[in-house]
PDB file of C-alpha atoms in Angstrom:
ATOM      1  CA  MET A 610     -59.823   7.551  26.785  1.00  0.00           C
ATOM      2  CA  GLN A 611     -58.003   5.578  23.700  1.00  0.00           C
ATOM      3  CA  LEU A 612     -53.943   4.420  24.435  1.00  0.00           C
ATOM      4  CA  LEU A 613     -54.718   2.815  21.235  1.00  0.00           C
ATOM      5  CA  LYS A 614     -56.143   4.408  17.886  1.00  0.00           C
ATOM      6  CA  ILE A 615     -56.997   1.253  15.718  1.00  0.00           C
ATOM      7  CA  LYS A 616     -59.223   1.467  12.700  1.00  0.00           C
ATOM      8  CA  ASP A 617     -58.937  -1.528  11.188  1.00  0.00           C
ATOM      9  CA  THR A 618     -60.097  -5.301  12.451  1.00  0.00           C
ATOM     10  CA  LEU A 619     -57.021  -6.543  14.285  1.00  0.00           C
ATOM     11  CA  ALA A 620     -56.908 -10.562  13.225  1.00  0.00           C
ATOM     12  CA  PHE A 621     -55.874 -11.592  16.866  1.00  0.00           C
ATOM     13  CA  MET A 622     -57.696 -15.097  16.230  1.00  0.00           C
ATOM     14  CA  SER A 623     -55.023 -15.935  13.031  1.00  0.00           C
ATOM     15  CA  TYR A 624     -52.117 -16.768  15.559  1.00  0.00           C
ATOM     16  CA  ARG A 625     -54.268 -18.516  17.790  1.00  0.00           C
ATOM     17  CA  LYS A 626     -52.566 -21.543  16.905  1.00  0.00           C
ATOM     18  CA  VAL A 627     -49.314 -20.135  18.166  1.00  0.00           C
ATOM     19  CA  ALA A 628     -50.483 -19.408  20.405  1.00  0.00           C
ATOM     20  CA  SER A 629     -51.696 -22.029  21.863  1.00  0.00           C
ATOM     21  CA  ILE A 630     -48.999 -23.888  21.521  1.00  0.00           C
ATOM     22  CA  ILE A 631     -46.349 -21.753  23.248  1.00  0.00           C
ATOM     23  CA  SER A 632     -48.659 -22.125  26.097  1.00  0.00           C
ATOM     24  CA  ILE A 633     -49.336 -25.306  25.930  1.00  0.00           C
ATOM     25  CA  LEU A 634     -45.986 -25.889  25.494  1.00  0.00           C
ATOM     26  CA  LEU A 635     -45.140 -22.738  28.621  1.00  0.00           C
ATOM     27  CA  VAL A 636     -47.723 -25.324  31.143  1.00  0.00           C
ATOM     28  CA  ILE A 637     -45.926 -28.539  30.321  1.00  0.00           C
ATOM     29  CA  GLY A 638     -42.778 -26.703  30.861  1.00  0.00           C
ATOM     30  CA  SER A 639     -44.326 -25.176  34.214  1.00  0.00           C
ATOM     31  CA  LEU A 640     -45.488 -28.929  35.230  1.00  0.00           C
ATOM     32  CA  ALA A 641     -42.434 -30.528  34.880  1.00  0.00           C
ATOM     33  CA  SER A 642     -39.854 -28.172  36.675  1.00  0.00           C
ATOM     34  CA  LEU A 643     -42.907 -27.732  39.343  1.00  0.00           C
ATOM     35  CA  ALA A 644     -42.286 -31.677  39.803  1.00  0.00           C
ATOM     36  CA  THR A 645     -38.435 -31.939  39.833  1.00  0.00           C
ATOM     37  CA  ASN A 646     -37.783 -28.962  41.081  1.00  0.00           C
ATOM     38  CA  LYS A 647     -40.468 -28.169  43.418  1.00  0.00           C
ATOM     39  CA  LEU A 648     -41.755 -25.374  45.019  1.00  0.00           C
ATOM     40  CA  ASN A 649     -38.778 -23.461  47.620  1.00  0.00           C
ATOM     41  CA  TRP A 650     -41.661 -23.151  50.368  1.00  0.00           C
ATOM     42  CA  GLY A 651     -41.395 -20.617  52.812  1.00  0.00           C
ATOM     43  CA  LEU A 652     -41.585 -21.055  57.000  1.00  0.00           C
ATOM     44  CA  ASP A 653     -45.020 -20.294  56.573  1.00  0.00           C
ATOM     45  CA  PHE A 654     -45.785 -23.855  55.265  1.00  0.00           C
ATOM     46  CA  THR A 655     -42.235 -25.554  56.292  1.00  0.00           C
ATOM     47  CA  GLY A 656     -42.482 -24.667  59.665  1.00  0.00           C
ATOM     48  CA  GLY A 657     -39.367 -23.183  61.271  1.00  0.00           C
ATOM     49  CA  THR A 658     -37.139 -20.506  62.742  1.00  0.00           C
ATOM     50  CA  LEU A 659     -35.922 -17.706  60.351  1.00  0.00           C
ATOM     51  CA  LEU A 660     -33.752 -15.057  61.950  1.00  0.00           C
ATOM     52  CA  GLU A 661     -33.133 -11.987  60.100  1.00  0.00           C
ATOM     53  CA  VAL A 662     -29.273 -10.488  60.977  1.00  0.00           C
ATOM     54  CA  GLY A 663     -27.309  -6.804  60.401  1.00  0.00           C
ATOM     55  CA  PHE A 664     -23.449  -6.977  60.362  1.00  0.00           C
ATOM     56  CA  GLU A 665     -21.324  -4.291  59.650  1.00  0.00           C
ATOM     57  CA  GLN A 666     -19.539  -4.880  57.000  1.00  0.00           C
ATOM     58  CA  PRO A 667     -20.913  -6.541  53.928  1.00  0.00           C
ATOM     59  CA  ALA A 668     -21.177 -10.506  54.561  1.00  0.00           C
ATOM     60  CA  ASP A 669     -19.040 -13.424  54.146  1.00  0.00           C
ATOM     61  CA  LEU A 670     -21.849 -15.988  53.170  1.00  0.00           C
ATOM     62  CA  GLY A 671     -19.584 -19.081  52.495  1.00  0.00           C
ATOM     63  CA  LYS A 672     -18.065 -17.914  56.175  1.00  0.00           C
ATOM     64  CA  ILE A 673     -21.631 -17.775  57.671  1.00  0.00           C
ATOM     65  CA  ARG A 674     -22.519 -21.019  56.202  1.00  0.00           C
ATOM     66  CA  ALA A 675     -19.107 -22.628  57.634  1.00  0.00           C
ATOM     67  CA  VAL A 676     -20.034 -20.975  61.020  1.00  0.00           C
ATOM     68  CA  MET A 677     -23.099 -22.422  61.413  1.00  0.00           C
ATOM     69  CA  GLU A 678     -22.491 -25.937  59.855  1.00  0.00           C
ATOM     70  CA  SER A 679     -19.542 -25.844  62.898  1.00  0.00           C
ATOM     71  CA  GLY A 680     -21.858 -24.538  65.627  1.00  0.00           C
ATOM     72  CA  GLY A 681     -24.378 -27.710  64.762  1.00  0.00           C
ATOM     73  CA  TYR A 682     -27.165 -25.899  62.089  1.00  0.00           C
ATOM     74  CA  ASP A 683     -25.590 -27.456  59.207  1.00  0.00           C
ATOM     75  CA  ASP A 684     -29.082 -27.411  57.692  1.00  0.00           C
ATOM     76  CA  ALA A 685     -29.201 -23.550  58.059  1.00  0.00           C
ATOM     77  CA  ILE A 686     -30.184 -21.657  55.020  1.00  0.00           C
ATOM     78  CA  VAL A 687     -28.171 -18.697  54.577  1.00  0.00           C
ATOM     79  CA  GLN A 688     -28.705 -15.865  52.250  1.00  0.00           C
ATOM     80  CA  LEU A 689     -28.521 -12.082  51.907  1.00  0.00           C
ATOM     81  CA  PHE A 690     -31.368 -10.018  52.044  1.00  0.00           C
ATOM     82  CA  GLY A 691     -32.407  -6.591  50.638  1.00  0.00           C
ATOM     83  CA  ASN A 692     -28.614  -5.489  50.445  1.00  0.00           C
ATOM     84  CA  ALA A 693     -25.041  -6.464  51.712  1.00  0.00           C
ATOM     85  CA  ASN A 694     -25.111  -6.119  55.518  1.00  0.00           C
ATOM     86  CA  ASP A 695     -28.344  -7.631  55.927  1.00  0.00           C
ATOM     87  CA  VAL A 696     -28.708 -12.195  56.152  1.00  0.00           C
ATOM     88  CA  LEU A 697     -31.047 -14.020  56.181  1.00  0.00           C
ATOM     89  CA  ILE A 698     -31.192 -17.326  58.534  1.00  0.00           C
ATOM     90  CA  ARG A 699     -33.834 -20.260  57.765  1.00  0.00           C
ATOM     91  CA  LEU A 700     -33.579 -23.000  59.829  1.00  0.00           C
ATOM     92  CA  GLY A 701     -35.944 -26.391  59.820  1.00  0.00           C
ATOM     93  CA  GLN A 702     -38.135 -27.317  63.111  1.00  0.00           C
ATOM     94  CA  ARG A 703     -36.955 -28.044  66.743  1.00  0.00           C
ATOM     95  CA  ASP A 704     -39.129 -29.601  69.122  1.00  0.00           C
ATOM     96  CA  GLY A 705     -38.322 -28.013  72.118  1.00  0.00           C
ATOM     97  CA  VAL A 706     -36.571 -24.873  71.206  1.00  0.00           C
ATOM     98  CA  LYS A 707     -38.178 -21.956  72.645  1.00  0.00           C
ATOM     99  CA  ALA A 708     -37.252 -19.165  69.432  1.00  0.00           C
ATOM    100  CA  GLU A 709     -36.074 -16.726  71.763  1.00  0.00           C
ATOM    101  CA  MET A 710     -33.174 -18.845  73.215  1.00  0.00           C
ATOM    102  CA  LEU A 711     -32.592 -20.237  69.612  1.00  0.00           C
ATOM    103  CA  GLY A 712     -32.025 -16.706  68.175  1.00  0.00           C
ATOM    104  CA  ASN A 713     -29.135 -16.129  71.300  1.00  0.00           C
ATOM    105  CA  GLN A 714     -27.774 -18.839  70.595  1.00  0.00           C
ATOM    106  CA  ILE A 715     -27.161 -18.304  66.576  1.00  0.00           C
ATOM    107  CA  LEU A 716     -26.272 -14.676  67.460  1.00  0.00           C
ATOM    108  CA  SER A 717     -23.456 -16.118  69.872  1.00  0.00           C
ATOM    109  CA  ILE A 718     -22.264 -18.401  67.500  1.00  0.00           C
ATOM    110  CA  LEU A 719     -21.931 -15.852  64.665  1.00  0.00           C
ATOM    111  CA  GLU A 720     -20.308 -12.706  66.532  1.00  0.00           C
ATOM    112  CA  GLN A 721     -17.724 -15.345  68.389  1.00  0.00           C
ATOM    113  CA  GLY A 722     -17.446 -16.911  64.087  1.00  0.00           C
ATOM    114  CA  THR A 723     -16.948 -14.300  62.404  1.00  0.00           C
ATOM    115  CA  GLY A 724     -16.136 -11.409  64.467  1.00  0.00           C
ATOM    116  CA  ASP A 725     -18.214  -8.636  63.945  1.00  0.00           C
ATOM    117  CA  ASN A 726     -20.742  -6.811  66.060  1.00  0.00           C
ATOM    118  CA  ILE A 727     -24.334  -8.772  65.047  1.00  0.00           C
ATOM    119  CA  THR A 728     -27.606  -7.512  65.748  1.00  0.00           C
ATOM    120  CA  MET A 729     -30.686  -9.359  65.355  1.00  0.00           C
ATOM    121  CA  ARG A 730     -33.548  -7.889  62.986  1.00  0.00           C
ATOM    122  CA  ARG A 731     -35.996  -9.895  63.685  1.00  0.00           C
ATOM    123  CA  ILE A 732     -36.794 -13.578  64.851  1.00  0.00           C
ATOM    124  CA  GLU A 733     -39.631 -15.792  63.367  1.00  0.00           C
ATOM    125  CA  PHE A 734     -41.526 -18.884  64.335  1.00  0.00           C
ATOM    126  CA  VAL A 735     -43.998 -21.123  62.829  1.00  0.00           C
ATOM    127  CA  GLY A 736     -44.887 -24.596  64.248  1.00  0.00           C
ATOM    128  CA  ALA A 737     -45.061 -27.691  61.718  1.00  0.00           C
ATOM    129  CA  GLY A 738     -48.559 -28.266  62.190  1.00  0.00           C
ATOM    130  CA  VAL A 739     -49.561 -24.771  61.725  1.00  0.00           C
ATOM    131  CA  GLY A 740     -47.261 -24.690  58.512  1.00  0.00           C
ATOM    132  CA  ASP A 741     -49.074 -28.581  57.156  1.00  0.00           C
ATOM    133  CA  GLU A 742     -52.548 -26.272  57.948  1.00  0.00           C
ATOM    134  CA  LEU A 743     -52.105 -23.374  56.071  1.00  0.00           C
ATOM    135  CA  THR A 744     -50.693 -25.144  52.821  1.00  0.00           C
ATOM    136  CA  GLU A 745     -53.500 -26.807  53.281  1.00  0.00           C
ATOM    137  CA  GLN A 746     -56.073 -24.438  53.182  1.00  0.00           C
ATOM    138  CA  GLY A 747     -54.068 -22.201  50.785  1.00  0.00           C
ATOM    139  CA  GLY A 748     -54.673 -24.652  48.085  1.00  0.00           C
ATOM    140  CA  LEU A 749     -58.418 -25.202  48.755  1.00  0.00           C
ATOM    141  CA  ALA A 750     -58.734 -21.026  49.264  1.00  0.00           C
ATOM    142  CA  MET A 751     -57.437 -21.735  45.270  1.00  0.00           C
ATOM    143  CA  LEU A 752     -59.484 -24.328  44.078  1.00  0.00           C
ATOM    144  CA  THR A 753     -62.786 -22.548  45.651  1.00  0.00           C
ATOM    145  CA  ALA A 754     -61.517 -19.783  43.769  1.00  0.00           C
ATOM    146  CA  LEU A 755     -61.243 -21.318  40.716  1.00  0.00           C
ATOM    147  CA  ILE A 756     -64.865 -23.483  40.886  1.00  0.00           C
ATOM    148  CA  CYS A 757     -66.727 -20.361  42.180  1.00  0.00           C
ATOM    149  CA  ILE A 758     -65.301 -18.773  38.864  1.00  0.00           C
ATOM    150  CA  LEU A 759     -66.632 -21.264  36.509  1.00  0.00           C
ATOM    151  CA  VAL A 760     -70.267 -21.615  38.352  1.00  0.00           C
ATOM    152  CA  TYR A 761     -70.576 -17.533  38.496  1.00  0.00           C
ATOM    153  CA  VAL A 762     -69.510 -17.373  34.521  1.00  0.00           C
ATOM    154  CA  ALA A 763     -71.580 -20.792  33.900  1.00  0.00           C
ATOM    155  CA  PHE A 764     -74.502 -18.339  35.028  1.00  0.00           C
ATOM    156  CA  ARG A 765     -73.375 -14.860  33.362  1.00  0.00           C
ATOM    157  CA  PHE A 766     -72.660 -15.647  29.994  1.00  0.00           C
ATOM    158  CA  GLU A 767     -72.199 -19.404  28.619  1.00  0.00           C
ATOM    159  CA  TRP A 768     -70.624 -22.708  28.983  1.00  0.00           C
ATOM    160  CA  ARG A 769     -68.697 -22.062  27.072  1.00  0.00           C
ATOM    161  CA  PHE A 770     -66.803 -19.059  28.083  1.00  0.00           C
ATOM    162  CA  ALA A 771     -67.223 -20.011  31.650  1.00  0.00           C
ATOM    163  CA  LEU A 772     -64.759 -22.750  30.131  1.00  0.00           C
ATOM    164  CA  GLY A 773     -62.284 -20.316  28.545  1.00  0.00           C
ATOM    165  CA  SER A 774     -62.164 -18.513  31.956  1.00  0.00           C
ATOM    166  CA  VAL A 775     -60.660 -21.289  34.175  1.00  0.00           C
ATOM    167  CA  THR A 776     -58.577 -22.776  31.327  1.00  0.00           C
ATOM    168  CA  ALA A 777     -57.161 -18.752  31.322  1.00  0.00           C
ATOM    169  CA  LEU A 778     -57.040 -18.635  35.393  1.00  0.00           C
ATOM    170  CA  ALA A 779     -55.081 -21.900  35.802  1.00  0.00           C
ATOM    171  CA  HIS A 780     -52.995 -21.446  32.835  1.00  0.00           C
ATOM    172  CA  ASP A 781     -52.187 -18.360  34.740  1.00  0.00           C
ATOM    173  CA  VAL A 782     -51.961 -19.661  38.392  1.00  0.00           C
ATOM    174  CA  ILE A 783     -49.595 -22.504  36.860  1.00  0.00           C
ATOM    175  CA  LEU A 784     -46.655 -20.693  34.926  1.00  0.00           C
ATOM    176  CA  THR A 785     -46.896 -18.056  37.814  1.00  0.00           C
ATOM    177  CA  LEU A 786     -45.876 -21.393  40.521  1.00  0.00           C
ATOM    178  CA  GLY A 787     -44.111 -22.240  37.233  1.00  0.00           C
ATOM    179  CA  LEU A 788     -41.330 -19.229  37.665  1.00  0.00           C
ATOM    180  CA  PHE A 789     -41.181 -19.749  41.472  1.00  0.00           C
ATOM    181  CA  SER A 790     -40.503 -23.348  41.410  1.00  0.00           C
ATOM    182  CA  VAL A 791     -37.550 -22.190  37.744  1.00  0.00           C
ATOM    183  CA  LEU A 792     -35.350 -19.315  39.622  1.00  0.00           C
ATOM    184  CA  GLY A 793     -35.924 -21.173  43.409  1.00  0.00           C
ATOM    185  CA  LEU A 794     -37.882 -18.116  44.357  1.00  0.00           C
ATOM    186  CA  GLU A 795     -40.005 -18.106  48.138  1.00  0.00           C
ATOM    187  CA  PHE A 796     -42.963 -19.023  47.433  1.00  0.00           C
ATOM    188  CA  ASP A 797     -44.653 -17.642  51.380  1.00  0.00           C
ATOM    189  CA  LEU A 798     -48.515 -16.709  52.302  1.00  0.00           C
ATOM    190  CA  THR A 799     -47.927 -12.716  50.132  1.00  0.00           C
ATOM    191  CA  VAL A 800     -46.885 -14.961  47.077  1.00  0.00           C
ATOM    192  CA  LEU A 801     -50.466 -17.239  47.686  1.00  0.00           C
ATOM    193  CA  ALA A 802     -52.015 -13.779  48.097  1.00  0.00           C
ATOM    194  CA  ALA A 803     -50.303 -12.300  44.887  1.00  0.00           C
ATOM    195  CA  VAL A 804     -51.510 -15.957  43.058  1.00  0.00           C
ATOM    196  CA  LEU A 805     -55.393 -15.128  43.815  1.00  0.00           C
ATOM    197  CA  ALA A 806     -55.109 -11.425  43.338  1.00  0.00           C
ATOM    198  CA  VAL A 807     -53.721 -12.546  39.761  1.00  0.00           C
ATOM    199  CA  ILE A 808     -56.467 -14.888  39.369  1.00  0.00           C
ATOM    200  CA  GLY A 809     -59.082 -12.608  40.314  1.00  0.00           C
ATOM    201  CA  TYR A 810     -57.114  -9.416  38.022  1.00  0.00           C
ATOM    202  CA  SER A 811     -57.317 -12.123  35.383  1.00  0.00           C
ATOM    203  CA  LEU A 812     -61.026 -13.112  35.679  1.00  0.00           C
ATOM    204  CA  ASN A 813     -62.021  -9.023  35.484  1.00  0.00           C
ATOM    205  CA  ASP A 814     -60.096  -9.042  31.818  1.00  0.00           C
ATOM    206  CA  THR A 815     -61.944 -12.094  30.900  1.00  0.00           C
ATOM    207  CA  ILE A 816     -65.223 -10.867  32.252  1.00  0.00           C
ATOM    208  CA  VAL A 817     -64.318  -7.557  30.043  1.00  0.00           C
ATOM    209  CA  VAL A 818     -63.604  -9.569  26.703  1.00  0.00           C
ATOM    210  CA  SER A 819     -66.241 -11.863  27.003  1.00  0.00           C
ATOM    211  CA  ASP A 820     -68.922  -8.704  28.029  1.00  0.00           C
ATOM    212  CA  ARG A 821     -67.896  -7.748  24.115  1.00  0.00           C
ATOM    213  CA  ILE A 822     -67.899 -10.971  22.366  1.00  0.00           C
ATOM    214  CA  ARG A 823     -71.571 -11.191  23.687  1.00  0.00           C
ATOM    215  CA  GLU A 824     -72.825  -8.128  22.804  1.00  0.00           C
ATOM    216  CA  ASN A 825     -71.266  -7.674  19.603  1.00  0.00           C
ATOM    217  CA  PHE A 826     -73.143 -11.485  18.437  1.00  0.00           C
ATOM    218  CA  ARG A 827     -76.213  -9.899  19.614  1.00  0.00           C
ATOM    219  CA  LYS A 828     -75.243  -6.606  17.528  1.00  0.00           C
ATOM    220  CA  VAL A 829     -73.386  -8.003  14.247  1.00  0.00           C
ATOM    221  CA  ARG A 830     -75.386  -9.540  11.671  1.00  0.00           C
ATOM    222  CA  LYS A 831     -73.118 -10.434   9.531  1.00  0.00           C
ATOM    223  CA  GLY A 832     -69.868 -12.097  10.468  1.00  0.00           C
ATOM    224  CA  SER A 833     -67.874 -15.647  11.510  1.00  0.00           C
ATOM    225  CA  PRO A 834     -67.312 -15.910  15.079  1.00  0.00           C
ATOM    226  CA  GLU A 835     -63.556 -15.764  14.830  1.00  0.00           C
ATOM    227  CA  GLU A 836     -64.005 -12.103  12.973  1.00  0.00           C
ATOM    228  CA  ILE A 837     -67.206 -11.748  15.843  1.00  0.00           C
ATOM    229  CA  ILE A 838     -64.438 -12.104  18.169  1.00  0.00           C
ATOM    230  CA  ASN A 839     -61.326  -9.886  16.299  1.00  0.00           C
ATOM    231  CA  ILE A 840     -63.618  -7.187  16.006  1.00  0.00           C
ATOM    232  CA  SER A 841     -64.802  -7.609  20.465  1.00  0.00           C
ATOM    233  CA  LEU A 842     -60.905  -7.950  21.383  1.00  0.00           C
ATOM    234  CA  THR A 843     -59.849  -5.110  19.035  1.00  0.00           C
ATOM    235  CA  GLN A 844     -62.917  -2.975  20.660  1.00  0.00           C
ATOM    236  CA  THR A 845     -61.258  -3.958  24.195  1.00  0.00           C
ATOM    237  CA  LEU A 846     -57.405  -3.846  23.515  1.00  0.00           C
ATOM    238  CA  SER A 847     -56.973  -0.179  24.529  1.00  0.00           C
ATOM    239  CA  ARG A 848     -58.857  -0.675  27.965  1.00  0.00           C
ATOM    240  CA  THR A 849     -56.532  -3.310  28.273  1.00  0.00           C
ATOM    241  CA  MET A 850     -53.746  -1.681  27.919  1.00  0.00           C
ATOM    242  CA  ILE A 851     -53.806   0.788  29.706  1.00  0.00           C
ATOM    243  CA  THR A 852     -55.384  -0.835  32.562  1.00  0.00           C
ATOM    244  CA  SER A 853     -52.432  -3.382  32.426  1.00  0.00           C
ATOM    245  CA  LEU A 854     -50.233  -0.429  32.207  1.00  0.00           C
ATOM    246  CA  THR A 855     -51.269   1.372  34.775  1.00  0.00           C
ATOM    247  CA  THR A 856     -51.007  -1.428  37.133  1.00  0.00           C
ATOM    248  CA  PHE A 857     -47.448  -2.871  36.016  1.00  0.00           C
ATOM    249  CA  LEU A 858     -45.882   0.896  36.999  1.00  0.00           C
ATOM    250  CA  VAL A 859     -47.704   0.391  40.413  1.00  0.00           C
ATOM    251  CA  LEU A 860     -46.252  -2.750  40.730  1.00  0.00           C
ATOM    252  CA  LEU A 861     -42.593  -1.515  39.455  1.00  0.00           C
ATOM    253  CA  ALA A 862     -42.379   0.559  42.388  1.00  0.00           C
ATOM    254  CA  LEU A 863     -43.359  -2.021  44.813  1.00  0.00           C
ATOM    255  CA  PHE A 864     -40.658  -4.307  42.841  1.00  0.00           C
ATOM    256  CA  PHE A 865     -37.699  -1.972  42.958  1.00  0.00           C
ATOM    257  CA  LYS A 866     -38.692   0.542  46.535  1.00  0.00           C
ATOM    258  CA  GLY A 867     -40.531  -1.576  48.034  1.00  0.00           C
ATOM    259  CA  GLY A 868     -38.025  -4.076  49.934  1.00  0.00           C
ATOM    260  CA  ALA A 869     -36.858  -7.845  49.864  1.00  0.00           C
ATOM    261  CA  LEU A 870     -39.730  -8.458  52.251  1.00  0.00           C
ATOM    262  CA  ILE A 871     -42.235  -7.948  48.752  1.00  0.00           C
ATOM    263  CA  HIS A 872     -40.122  -9.219  46.436  1.00  0.00           C
ATOM    264  CA  GLY A 873     -41.754 -12.329  45.839  1.00  0.00           C
ATOM    265  CA  PHE A 874     -45.501 -10.417  46.112  1.00  0.00           C
ATOM    266  CA  SER A 875     -44.561  -7.855  43.795  1.00  0.00           C
ATOM    267  CA  THR A 876     -42.803 -10.202  41.472  1.00  0.00           C
ATOM    268  CA  ALA A 877     -45.798 -12.963  41.249  1.00  0.00           C
ATOM    269  CA  LEU A 878     -48.160 -10.159  40.526  1.00  0.00           C
ATOM    270  CA  LEU A 879     -46.064  -8.537  37.453  1.00  0.00           C
ATOM    271  CA  PHE A 880     -45.151 -11.161  36.015  1.00  0.00           C
ATOM    272  CA  GLY A 881     -49.576 -12.347  36.574  1.00  0.00           C
ATOM    273  CA  ILE A 882     -50.103  -8.826  34.915  1.00  0.00           C
ATOM    274  CA  ILE A 883     -48.331  -9.482  32.046  1.00  0.00           C
ATOM    275  CA  ILE A 884     -49.704 -13.336  31.628  1.00  0.00           C
ATOM    276  CA  GLY A 885     -53.408 -12.127  32.711  1.00  0.00           C
ATOM    277  CA  THR A 886     -53.561  -9.836  30.329  1.00  0.00           C
ATOM    278  CA  TYR A 887     -52.031 -12.881  26.902  1.00  0.00           C
ATOM    279  CA  SER A 888     -54.681 -15.144  28.594  1.00  0.00           C
ATOM    280  CA  SER A 889     -57.217 -12.589  28.531  1.00  0.00           C
ATOM    281  CA  ILE A 890     -57.134 -12.710  24.401  1.00  0.00           C
ATOM    282  CA  TYR A 891     -55.443 -16.045  23.685  1.00  0.00           C
ATOM    283  CA  VAL A 892     -56.331 -18.616  26.411  1.00  0.00           C
ATOM    284  CA  ALA A 893     -59.959 -17.739  26.698  1.00  0.00           C
ATOM    285  CA  SER A 894     -61.252 -16.525  23.664  1.00  0.00           C
ATOM    286  CA  THR A 895     -59.575 -19.609  21.500  1.00  0.00           C
ATOM    287  CA  VAL A 896     -60.951 -22.353  24.407  1.00  0.00           C
ATOM    288  CA  ALA A 897     -64.626 -20.372  23.700  1.00  0.00           C
ATOM    289  CA  LEU A 898     -63.919 -20.517  19.856  1.00  0.00           C
ATOM    290  CA  GLY A 899     -62.719 -23.663  19.703  1.00  0.00           C
ATOM    291  CA  LEU A 900     -65.880 -25.205  21.658  1.00  0.00           C
ATOM    292  CA  GLY A 901     -67.871 -23.566  18.776  1.00  0.00           C
ATOM    293  CA  ILE A 902     -69.385 -21.211  20.559  1.00  0.00           C
ATOM    294  CA  SER A 903     -71.910 -19.212  17.402  1.00  0.00           C
ATOM    295  CA  LYS A 904     -74.262 -16.841  17.356  1.00  0.00           C
ATOM    296  CA  GLU A 905     -77.184 -18.636  18.353  1.00  0.00           C
ATOM    297  CA  ASP A 906     -75.555 -19.968  21.450  1.00  0.00           C
ATOM    298  CA  LEU A 907     -75.900 -16.515  23.382  1.00  0.00           C
ATOM    299  CA  ILE A 908     -79.314 -14.485  21.527  1.00  0.00           C
ATOM    300  CA  PRO A 909     -81.871 -14.499  23.914  1.00  0.00           C
ATOM    301  CA  GLU A 910     -84.841 -16.776  23.569  1.00  0.00           C
ATOM    302  CA  GLU A 911     -88.308 -14.807  22.823  1.00  0.00           C
ATOM    303  CA  VAL A 912     -90.377 -15.153  24.888  1.00  0.00           C
ATOM    304  CA  GLU A 913     -94.067 -15.613  23.629  1.00  0.00           C
ATOM    305  CA  LYS A 914     -96.481 -13.858  24.987  1.00  0.00           C
ATOM    306  CA  GLU A 915     -99.772 -14.738  26.188  1.00  0.00           C
ATOM    307  CA  GLY A 916    -102.842 -13.717  24.797  1.00  0.00           C
ATOM    308  CA  VAL A 917    -101.325 -12.862  21.068  1.00  0.00           C
ATOM    309  CA  ASP A 918    -103.595 -15.110  20.046  1.00  0.00           C
ATOM    310  CA  GLN A 919    -106.607 -13.309  21.295  1.00  0.00           C
ATOM    311  CA  GLU A 920    -105.065  -9.984  19.868  1.00  0.00           C
ATOM    312  CA  GLY A 921    -107.914  -7.531  18.096  1.00  0.00           C
ATOM    313  CA  PHE A 922    -111.098  -9.487  19.672  1.00  0.00           C
ATOM    314  CA  PRO A 923    -113.104  -7.676  21.323  1.00  0.00           C
ATOM    315  CA  LEU A 924    -113.663  -7.443  25.777  1.00  0.00           C
TER     316      LEU A 924
END
């Protein structure tokens, strides 16, 4: 199936300098935001207590914050969750206090302070030790994934493609983290899972493009490396667009109908799909081309057969 019927080869690599400048600026901006704003770590990483409470009337966040502060919980982070009646309250780590007791105290303070009937939807508690362990394990998971991909692509293709693939994946991860830092979105375990899924999706796209480039380097007799990469990208463009579009539509349904609980997950994947499609075309190919990939690097060496010199000799 072909979504786009393209007769002529598209000159993707003609715009690689512009694309590289845009990518570098976005990566620098993301790193700057991560250094200054940092990530809004979720309860999974920071440790503490999370409460979701439901009001009968639309909640007044300013009043709720004032009530929490007067009740001795001045570190409470209060925000709407899903609709105007549901509120999410995050509290820092409190030693020696059980989650049930803390939940009852908060519920009592809010009911007395607001005069509204409040329902406890859920309460979650994560210890500080668990949060630190999850932060460490999450970072190690991403690092391990990138190293394994580097080794696999180097064996499967060529070291220039391996560096191009890992650069593209690092580019996608940094920009996704940068988006969460700039927007102040909560980064929890579901978002970490989404970032790992983005790595897998982007790698799959990059492998398809790299495989076609290698194939065309062996098949096309004439043409510069830039022209062969353009041919390969044009041939895989229809497949790339169909895969990205169908995945994007599913994620849109998740974003709008999946509920507030997976907004972070679907946001990371939606952004990752867009940026992963872009990086598989421009970042991975541009890096491989910049490192000097050529036809000689991808044509397998001919193995001399034993006994060739003796051919014709009577047995």
